[in-house]
Amino acid sequence: MNNSVSNTARLLGAGLRALLVLTLVTGVIYPLVVTGIAQGLFNDKANGSEIKADGKVVGSSLIGQAYNLPLKKGEETPAPDLKWFQGRPQNGLGTNSVNTQYKLILSGATNRSGDNEELIQWVKDAKAAVVKDNSTPDYKVKPAEVPADAVTSSGSGLDPAISPQYADIQVHRVAEKNGLPVAQVQKLVDEHTEGRTLGFMGEPRVNVLELNIALKDLVAKS
């Protein structure tokens, strides 16, 4: 009987020691090592790919933002603030009821097929709005010039970038709204156009938040 109790005690002690060692290694040491490596080698990515302006974090290069006017009484959705470059449509799964300050949308696609009547109407309405909003007295946008990313949301609904084509058709409108020469605004777009990753992955793109920060600085200097 005593031997049985003694063996049980030894087994419990060994199990407890194993638990403590594994907890220390996998729950403390390993996370600290991984965090240290990430901070040392990939500091920007480890901290959320932050974008700063005026010394403050204003967003992430991985998540898009909306540039809208304040919601007016009777409106279901706010109108876009046309002095800024606009990102892709944000047709996600719904509204975020937790963080209401920025009215973030939940990540996700519309889950509608290409022949869905509601989706087709959304695209038609979006194209008409892009043509109307970006046409100025001396520059008219043609429906055929509207790229796909201007009228469709990404799979996540949070895409931070737009195509150079979509940025280009916004240049005249942004220049007019901010009292800037078209050539200066076009130069901003060209300077913020990124090529394919490693030269072959993805598509050329323009990060809308970074572009609008540069636009804000340009307006302040004008």
PDB file of C-alpha atoms in Angstrom:
ATOM      1  CA  MET A   1       0.000   0.000   0.000  1.00  0.00           C
ATOM      2  CA  ASN A   2       2.798   2.378   0.915  1.00  0.00           C
ATOM      3  CA  ASN A   3       4.647   1.561  -2.297  1.00  0.00           C
ATOM      4  CA  SER A   4       1.493   2.299  -4.322  1.00  0.00           C
ATOM      5  CA  VAL A   5       1.041   5.674  -2.613  1.00  0.00           C
ATOM      6  CA  SER A   6       4.713   6.455  -3.086  1.00  0.00           C
ATOM      7  CA  ASN A   7       4.593   5.601  -6.798  1.00  0.00           C
ATOM      8  CA  THR A   8       1.497   7.724  -7.250  1.00  0.00           C
ATOM      9  CA  ALA A   9       3.181  10.649  -5.509  1.00  0.00           C
ATOM     10  CA  ARG A  10       6.257  10.299  -7.714  1.00  0.00           C
ATOM     11  CA  LEU A  11       4.120  10.216 -10.845  1.00  0.00           C
ATOM     12  CA  LEU A  12       2.176  13.273  -9.750  1.00  0.00           C
ATOM     13  CA  GLY A  13       5.395  15.076  -8.952  1.00  0.00           C
ATOM     14  CA  ALA A  14       6.892  14.186 -12.331  1.00  0.00           C
ATOM     15  CA  GLY A  15       3.714  15.290 -14.108  1.00  0.00           C
ATOM     16  CA  LEU A  16       3.673  18.582 -12.230  1.00  0.00           C
ATOM     17  CA  ARG A  17       7.326  19.232 -13.077  1.00  0.00           C
ATOM     18  CA  ALA A  18       6.664  18.445 -16.744  1.00  0.00           C
ATOM     19  CA  LEU A  19       3.680  20.790 -16.725  1.00  0.00           C
ATOM     20  CA  LEU A  20       5.713  23.610 -15.190  1.00  0.00           C
ATOM     21  CA  VAL A  21       8.627  23.117 -17.616  1.00  0.00           C
ATOM     22  CA  LEU A  22       6.359  22.981 -20.673  1.00  0.00           C
ATOM     23  CA  THR A  23       4.403  26.015 -19.457  1.00  0.00           C
ATOM     24  CA  LEU A  24       7.648  27.948 -19.011  1.00  0.00           C
ATOM     25  CA  VAL A  25       9.075  26.895 -22.382  1.00  0.00           C
ATOM     26  CA  THR A  26       5.975  27.121 -24.562  1.00  0.00           C
ATOM     27  CA  GLY A  27       4.051  29.778 -22.648  1.00  0.00           C
ATOM     28  CA  VAL A  28       6.844  32.186 -21.703  1.00  0.00           C
ATOM     29  CA  ILE A  29      10.243  31.568 -23.319  1.00  0.00           C
ATOM     30  CA  TYR A  30       9.042  30.659 -26.826  1.00  0.00           C
ATOM     31  CA  PRO A  31       6.612  33.615 -27.163  1.00  0.00           C
ATOM     32  CA  LEU A  32       9.279  36.016 -25.883  1.00  0.00           C
ATOM     33  CA  VAL A  33      11.849  34.672 -28.369  1.00  0.00           C
ATOM     34  CA  VAL A  34       9.413  34.890 -31.299  1.00  0.00           C
ATOM     35  CA  THR A  35       8.322  38.383 -30.250  1.00  0.00           C
ATOM     36  CA  GLY A  36      11.945  39.488 -29.902  1.00  0.00           C
ATOM     37  CA  ILE A  37      12.855  38.167 -33.351  1.00  0.00           C
ATOM     38  CA  ALA A  38       9.781  39.798 -34.904  1.00  0.00           C
ATOM     39  CA  GLN A  39      10.524  43.149 -33.251  1.00  0.00           C
ATOM     40  CA  GLY A  40      14.176  42.974 -34.231  1.00  0.00           C
ATOM     41  CA  LEU A  41      13.841  41.846 -37.843  1.00  0.00           C
ATOM     42  CA  PHE A  42      10.288  42.859 -38.820  1.00  0.00           C
ATOM     43  CA  ASN A  43       9.491  45.749 -36.487  1.00  0.00           C
ATOM     44  CA  ASP A  44       7.068  47.513 -38.819  1.00  0.00           C
ATOM     45  CA  LYS A  45       5.058  44.402 -39.708  1.00  0.00           C
ATOM     46  CA  ALA A  46       5.069  43.131 -36.117  1.00  0.00           C
ATOM     47  CA  ASN A  47       3.466  46.372 -34.961  1.00  0.00           C
ATOM     48  CA  GLY A  48       0.669  46.341 -37.534  1.00  0.00           C
ATOM     49  CA  SER A  49       2.303  48.111 -40.501  1.00  0.00           C
ATOM     50  CA  GLU A  50       1.411  51.475 -38.974  1.00  0.00           C
ATOM     51  CA  ILE A  51       1.166  54.657 -41.010  1.00  0.00           C
ATOM     52  CA  LYS A  52       2.012  57.881 -39.203  1.00  0.00           C
ATOM     53  CA  ALA A  53       1.212  61.512 -39.957  1.00  0.00           C
ATOM     54  CA  ASP A  54       2.193  64.510 -37.861  1.00  0.00           C
ATOM     55  CA  GLY A  55       3.873  62.134 -35.432  1.00  0.00           C
ATOM     56  CA  LYS A  56       0.701  60.129 -34.782  1.00  0.00           C
ATOM     57  CA  VAL A  57      -0.471  56.722 -35.947  1.00  0.00           C
ATOM     58  CA  VAL A  58      -3.368  57.325 -38.349  1.00  0.00           C
ATOM     59  CA  GLY A  59      -3.905  53.841 -39.711  1.00  0.00           C
ATOM     60  CA  SER A  60      -2.367  50.715 -41.163  1.00  0.00           C
ATOM     61  CA  SER A  61      -1.036  50.165 -44.658  1.00  0.00           C
ATOM     62  CA  LEU A  62      -3.001  46.897 -44.668  1.00  0.00           C
ATOM     63  CA  ILE A  63      -6.510  48.237 -43.957  1.00  0.00           C
ATOM     64  CA  GLY A  64      -8.491  50.730 -46.007  1.00  0.00           C
ATOM     65  CA  GLN A  65     -10.289  53.748 -44.619  1.00  0.00           C
ATOM     66  CA  ALA A  66     -13.380  55.642 -45.664  1.00  0.00           C
ATOM     67  CA  TYR A  67     -13.239  59.327 -46.626  1.00  0.00           C
ATOM     68  CA  ASN A  68     -16.814  60.479 -46.204  1.00  0.00           C
ATOM     69  CA  LEU A  69     -18.715  63.587 -45.231  1.00  0.00           C
ATOM     70  CA  PRO A  70     -20.609  63.574 -41.912  1.00  0.00           C
ATOM     71  CA  LEU A  71     -23.840  61.626 -42.158  1.00  0.00           C
ATOM     72  CA  LYS A  72     -26.763  63.968 -42.735  1.00  0.00           C
ATOM     73  CA  LYS A  73     -30.231  63.527 -41.338  1.00  0.00           C
ATOM     74  CA  GLY A  74     -32.255  61.175 -43.484  1.00  0.00           C
ATOM     75  CA  GLU A  75     -29.201  59.627 -45.168  1.00  0.00           C
ATOM     76  CA  GLU A  76     -28.621  55.891 -44.872  1.00  0.00           C
ATOM     77  CA  THR A  77     -25.015  56.131 -45.994  1.00  0.00           C
ATOM     78  CA  PRO A  78     -22.704  59.168 -45.900  1.00  0.00           C
ATOM     79  CA  ALA A  79     -21.647  60.840 -49.127  1.00  0.00           C
ATOM     80  CA  PRO A  80     -17.970  60.636 -50.111  1.00  0.00           C
ATOM     81  CA  ASP A  81     -15.789  63.645 -49.330  1.00  0.00           C
ATOM     82  CA  LEU A  82     -14.638  64.356 -52.872  1.00  0.00           C
ATOM     83  CA  LYS A  83     -11.611  66.435 -51.906  1.00  0.00           C
ATOM     84  CA  TRP A  84      -9.898  63.137 -51.047  1.00  0.00           C
ATOM     85  CA  PHE A  85      -8.960  60.160 -53.162  1.00  0.00           C
ATOM     86  CA  GLN A  86     -11.522  57.422 -52.656  1.00  0.00           C
ATOM     87  CA  GLY A  87     -10.817  53.741 -52.105  1.00  0.00           C
ATOM     88  CA  ARG A  88     -12.691  50.688 -53.276  1.00  0.00           C
ATOM     89  CA  PRO A  89     -16.358  50.107 -52.380  1.00  0.00           C
ATOM     90  CA  GLN A  90     -16.632  48.621 -48.914  1.00  0.00           C
ATOM     91  CA  ASN A  91     -19.399  46.046 -49.281  1.00  0.00           C
ATOM     92  CA  GLY A  92     -18.575  43.837 -46.319  1.00  0.00           C
ATOM     93  CA  LEU A  93     -20.744  41.688 -44.082  1.00  0.00           C
ATOM     94  CA  GLY A  94     -22.194  44.519 -42.053  1.00  0.00           C
ATOM     95  CA  THR A  95     -21.297  47.293 -39.663  1.00  0.00           C
ATOM     96  CA  ASN A  96     -19.052  47.028 -36.643  1.00  0.00           C
ATOM     97  CA  SER A  97     -21.136  47.600 -33.506  1.00  0.00           C
ATOM     98  CA  VAL A  98     -18.102  47.678 -31.210  1.00  0.00           C
ATOM     99  CA  ASN A  99     -15.855  50.366 -32.708  1.00  0.00           C
ATOM    100  CA  THR A 100     -18.342  52.980 -33.858  1.00  0.00           C
ATOM    101  CA  GLN A 101     -15.810  55.824 -33.964  1.00  0.00           C
ATOM    102  CA  TYR A 102     -14.586  54.900 -37.448  1.00  0.00           C
ATOM    103  CA  LYS A 103     -17.609  52.806 -38.431  1.00  0.00           C
ATOM    104  CA  LEU A 104     -15.399  49.923 -39.515  1.00  0.00           C
ATOM    105  CA  ILE A 105     -17.002  47.209 -41.570  1.00  0.00           C
ATOM    106  CA  LEU A 106     -16.576  43.549 -40.840  1.00  0.00           C
ATOM    107  CA  SER A 107     -14.148  41.720 -43.061  1.00  0.00           C
ATOM    108  CA  GLY A 108     -15.821  39.683 -45.768  1.00  0.00           C
ATOM    109  CA  ALA A 109     -17.143  39.682 -49.297  1.00  0.00           C
ATOM    110  CA  THR A 110     -20.693  40.120 -50.570  1.00  0.00           C
ATOM    111  CA  ASN A 111     -20.997  36.387 -51.331  1.00  0.00           C
ATOM    112  CA  ARG A 112     -23.081  37.161 -54.417  1.00  0.00           C
ATOM    113  CA  SER A 113     -22.540  35.447 -57.752  1.00  0.00           C
ATOM    114  CA  GLY A 114     -21.560  37.344 -60.870  1.00  0.00           C
ATOM    115  CA  ASP A 115     -25.072  37.094 -62.294  1.00  0.00           C
ATOM    116  CA  ASN A 116     -26.807  38.213 -59.099  1.00  0.00           C
ATOM    117  CA  GLU A 117     -29.250  40.987 -60.019  1.00  0.00           C
ATOM    118  CA  GLU A 118     -28.561  43.001 -56.881  1.00  0.00           C
ATOM    119  CA  LEU A 119     -24.801  42.850 -57.461  1.00  0.00           C
ATOM    120  CA  ILE A 120     -25.214  43.844 -61.102  1.00  0.00           C
ATOM    121  CA  GLN A 121     -27.264  46.865 -60.033  1.00  0.00           C
ATOM    122  CA  TRP A 122     -24.659  47.803 -57.410  1.00  0.00           C
ATOM    123  CA  VAL A 123     -21.969  47.778 -60.106  1.00  0.00           C
ATOM    124  CA  LYS A 124     -24.076  49.864 -62.495  1.00  0.00           C
ATOM    125  CA  ASP A 125     -24.858  52.412 -59.778  1.00  0.00           C
ATOM    126  CA  ALA A 126     -21.224  52.519 -58.663  1.00  0.00           C
ATOM    127  CA  LYS A 127     -19.997  53.106 -62.221  1.00  0.00           C
ATOM    128  CA  ALA A 128     -22.491  55.914 -62.747  1.00  0.00           C
ATOM    129  CA  ALA A 129     -21.368  57.507 -59.476  1.00  0.00           C
ATOM    130  CA  VAL A 130     -17.676  57.234 -60.415  1.00  0.00           C
ATOM    131  CA  VAL A 131     -18.350  58.891 -63.788  1.00  0.00           C
ATOM    132  CA  LYS A 132     -20.418  61.670 -62.197  1.00  0.00           C
ATOM    133  CA  ASP A 133     -18.158  62.349 -59.215  1.00  0.00           C
ATOM    134  CA  ASN A 134     -14.906  62.423 -61.157  1.00  0.00           C
ATOM    135  CA  SER A 135     -16.000  64.437 -64.178  1.00  0.00           C
ATOM    136  CA  THR A 136     -15.057  68.114 -64.096  1.00  0.00           C
ATOM    137  CA  PRO A 137     -15.782  70.969 -66.528  1.00  0.00           C
ATOM    138  CA  ASP A 138     -12.512  70.253 -68.368  1.00  0.00           C
ATOM    139  CA  TYR A 139     -12.338  66.489 -67.883  1.00  0.00           C
ATOM    140  CA  LYS A 140     -15.043  63.949 -68.588  1.00  0.00           C
ATOM    141  CA  VAL A 141     -14.759  60.361 -67.399  1.00  0.00           C
ATOM    142  CA  LYS A 142     -16.034  57.799 -69.877  1.00  0.00           C
ATOM    143  CA  PRO A 143     -17.798  54.678 -68.545  1.00  0.00           C
ATOM    144  CA  ALA A 144     -15.304  52.501 -70.411  1.00  0.00           C
ATOM    145  CA  GLU A 145     -12.458  54.122 -68.452  1.00  0.00           C
ATOM    146  CA  VAL A 146     -13.812  53.026 -65.065  1.00  0.00           C
ATOM    147  CA  PRO A 147     -11.702  50.082 -63.796  1.00  0.00           C
ATOM    148  CA  ALA A 148     -13.183  47.083 -62.008  1.00  0.00           C
ATOM    149  CA  ASP A 149     -11.746  48.006 -58.600  1.00  0.00           C
ATOM    150  CA  ALA A 150     -13.689  51.281 -58.680  1.00  0.00           C
ATOM    151  CA  VAL A 151     -17.027  49.467 -58.672  1.00  0.00           C
ATOM    152  CA  THR A 152     -16.350  46.218 -56.783  1.00  0.00           C
ATOM    153  CA  SER A 153     -15.139  45.478 -53.289  1.00  0.00           C
ATOM    154  CA  SER A 154     -12.254  43.146 -52.537  1.00  0.00           C
ATOM    155  CA  GLY A 155     -12.708  39.732 -50.932  1.00  0.00           C
ATOM    156  CA  SER A 156     -12.171  41.241 -47.488  1.00  0.00           C
ATOM    157  CA  GLY A 157     -13.924  44.538 -48.104  1.00  0.00           C
ATOM    158  CA  LEU A 158     -10.950  46.233 -46.437  1.00  0.00           C
ATOM    159  CA  ASP A 159      -8.551  46.666 -49.367  1.00  0.00           C
ATOM    160  CA  PRO A 160      -6.204  49.624 -48.658  1.00  0.00           C
ATOM    161  CA  ALA A 161      -5.110  50.121 -52.261  1.00  0.00           C
ATOM    162  CA  ILE A 162      -6.576  51.009 -55.626  1.00  0.00           C
ATOM    163  CA  SER A 163      -5.280  50.550 -59.144  1.00  0.00           C
ATOM    164  CA  PRO A 164      -3.277  53.366 -60.780  1.00  0.00           C
ATOM    165  CA  GLN A 165      -6.108  53.604 -63.325  1.00  0.00           C
ATOM    166  CA  TYR A 166      -8.653  54.375 -60.609  1.00  0.00           C
ATOM    167  CA  ALA A 167      -6.315  56.894 -59.003  1.00  0.00           C
ATOM    168  CA  ASP A 168      -5.706  58.578 -62.368  1.00  0.00           C
ATOM    169  CA  ILE A 169      -9.382  59.230 -63.095  1.00  0.00           C
ATOM    170  CA  GLN A 170      -9.701  60.916 -59.689  1.00  0.00           C
ATOM    171  CA  VAL A 171      -6.845  63.353 -60.282  1.00  0.00           C
ATOM    172  CA  HIS A 172      -8.825  66.140 -61.986  1.00  0.00           C
ATOM    173  CA  ARG A 173     -11.579  66.060 -59.376  1.00  0.00           C
ATOM    174  CA  VAL A 174      -9.134  66.117 -56.456  1.00  0.00           C
ATOM    175  CA  ALA A 175      -7.173  68.942 -58.068  1.00  0.00           C
ATOM    176  CA  GLU A 176     -10.317  71.000 -58.610  1.00  0.00           C
ATOM    177  CA  LYS A 177     -11.693  70.428 -55.093  1.00  0.00           C
ATOM    178  CA  ASN A 178      -8.393  71.433 -53.486  1.00  0.00           C
ATOM    179  CA  GLY A 179      -7.451  74.281 -55.828  1.00  0.00           C
ATOM    180  CA  LEU A 180      -4.305  72.499 -57.017  1.00  0.00           C
ATOM    181  CA  PRO A 181      -2.740  72.153 -60.467  1.00  0.00           C
ATOM    182  CA  VAL A 182      -3.606  68.853 -62.113  1.00  0.00           C
ATOM    183  CA  ALA A 183       0.064  68.175 -62.820  1.00  0.00           C
ATOM    184  CA  GLN A 184       0.934  68.365 -59.102  1.00  0.00           C
ATOM    185  CA  VAL A 185      -1.788  65.917 -58.124  1.00  0.00           C
ATOM    186  CA  GLN A 186      -0.853  63.550 -60.937  1.00  0.00           C
ATOM    187  CA  LYS A 187       2.754  63.683 -59.724  1.00  0.00           C
ATOM    188  CA  LEU A 188       1.572  62.584 -56.263  1.00  0.00           C
ATOM    189  CA  VAL A 189      -0.195  59.579 -57.773  1.00  0.00           C
ATOM    190  CA  ASP A 190       2.854  58.632 -59.827  1.00  0.00           C
ATOM    191  CA  GLU A 191       5.122  58.911 -56.773  1.00  0.00           C
ATOM    192  CA  HIS A 192       2.844  56.659 -54.699  1.00  0.00           C
ATOM    193  CA  THR A 193       2.299  53.990 -57.337  1.00  0.00           C
ATOM    194  CA  GLU A 194       3.899  50.708 -56.289  1.00  0.00           C
ATOM    195  CA  GLY A 195       4.843  48.026 -58.793  1.00  0.00           C
ATOM    196  CA  ARG A 196       4.283  44.297 -58.548  1.00  0.00           C
ATOM    197  CA  THR A 197       5.826  42.647 -55.490  1.00  0.00           C
ATOM    198  CA  LEU A 198       9.232  41.228 -56.466  1.00  0.00           C
ATOM    199  CA  GLY A 199       8.408  42.312 -59.978  1.00  0.00           C
ATOM    200  CA  PHE A 200       5.861  39.580 -60.724  1.00  0.00           C
ATOM    201  CA  MET A 201       3.380  39.109 -57.861  1.00  0.00           C
ATOM    202  CA  GLY A 202       0.126  41.044 -57.663  1.00  0.00           C
ATOM    203  CA  GLU A 203      -0.722  44.184 -59.594  1.00  0.00           C
ATOM    204  CA  PRO A 204       0.527  47.791 -59.523  1.00  0.00           C
ATOM    205  CA  ARG A 205      -1.296  49.668 -56.765  1.00  0.00           C
ATOM    206  CA  VAL A 206      -1.662  52.927 -54.894  1.00  0.00           C
ATOM    207  CA  ASN A 207      -2.170  52.985 -51.117  1.00  0.00           C
ATOM    208  CA  VAL A 208      -5.039  55.433 -50.626  1.00  0.00           C
ATOM    209  CA  LEU A 209      -4.193  56.463 -47.058  1.00  0.00           C
ATOM    210  CA  GLU A 210      -0.564  57.214 -47.900  1.00  0.00           C
ATOM    211  CA  LEU A 211      -1.669  59.133 -50.998  1.00  0.00           C
ATOM    212  CA  ASN A 212      -4.166  61.230 -49.023  1.00  0.00           C
ATOM    213  CA  ILE A 213      -1.557  62.036 -46.378  1.00  0.00           C
ATOM    214  CA  ALA A 214       0.717  63.329 -49.139  1.00  0.00           C
ATOM    215  CA  LEU A 215      -2.225  65.272 -50.582  1.00  0.00           C
ATOM    216  CA  LYS A 216      -2.904  66.874 -47.204  1.00  0.00           C
ATOM    217  CA  ASP A 217       0.745  67.968 -46.973  1.00  0.00           C
ATOM    218  CA  LEU A 218       0.627  69.384 -50.499  1.00  0.00           C
ATOM    219  CA  VAL A 219      -2.523  71.375 -49.753  1.00  0.00           C
ATOM    220  CA  ALA A 220      -0.926  72.749 -46.556  1.00  0.00           C
ATOM    221  CA  LYS A 221       2.084  73.984 -48.542  1.00  0.00           C
ATOM    222  CA  SER A 222      -0.011  75.593 -51.285  1.00  0.00           C
TER     223      SER A 222
END
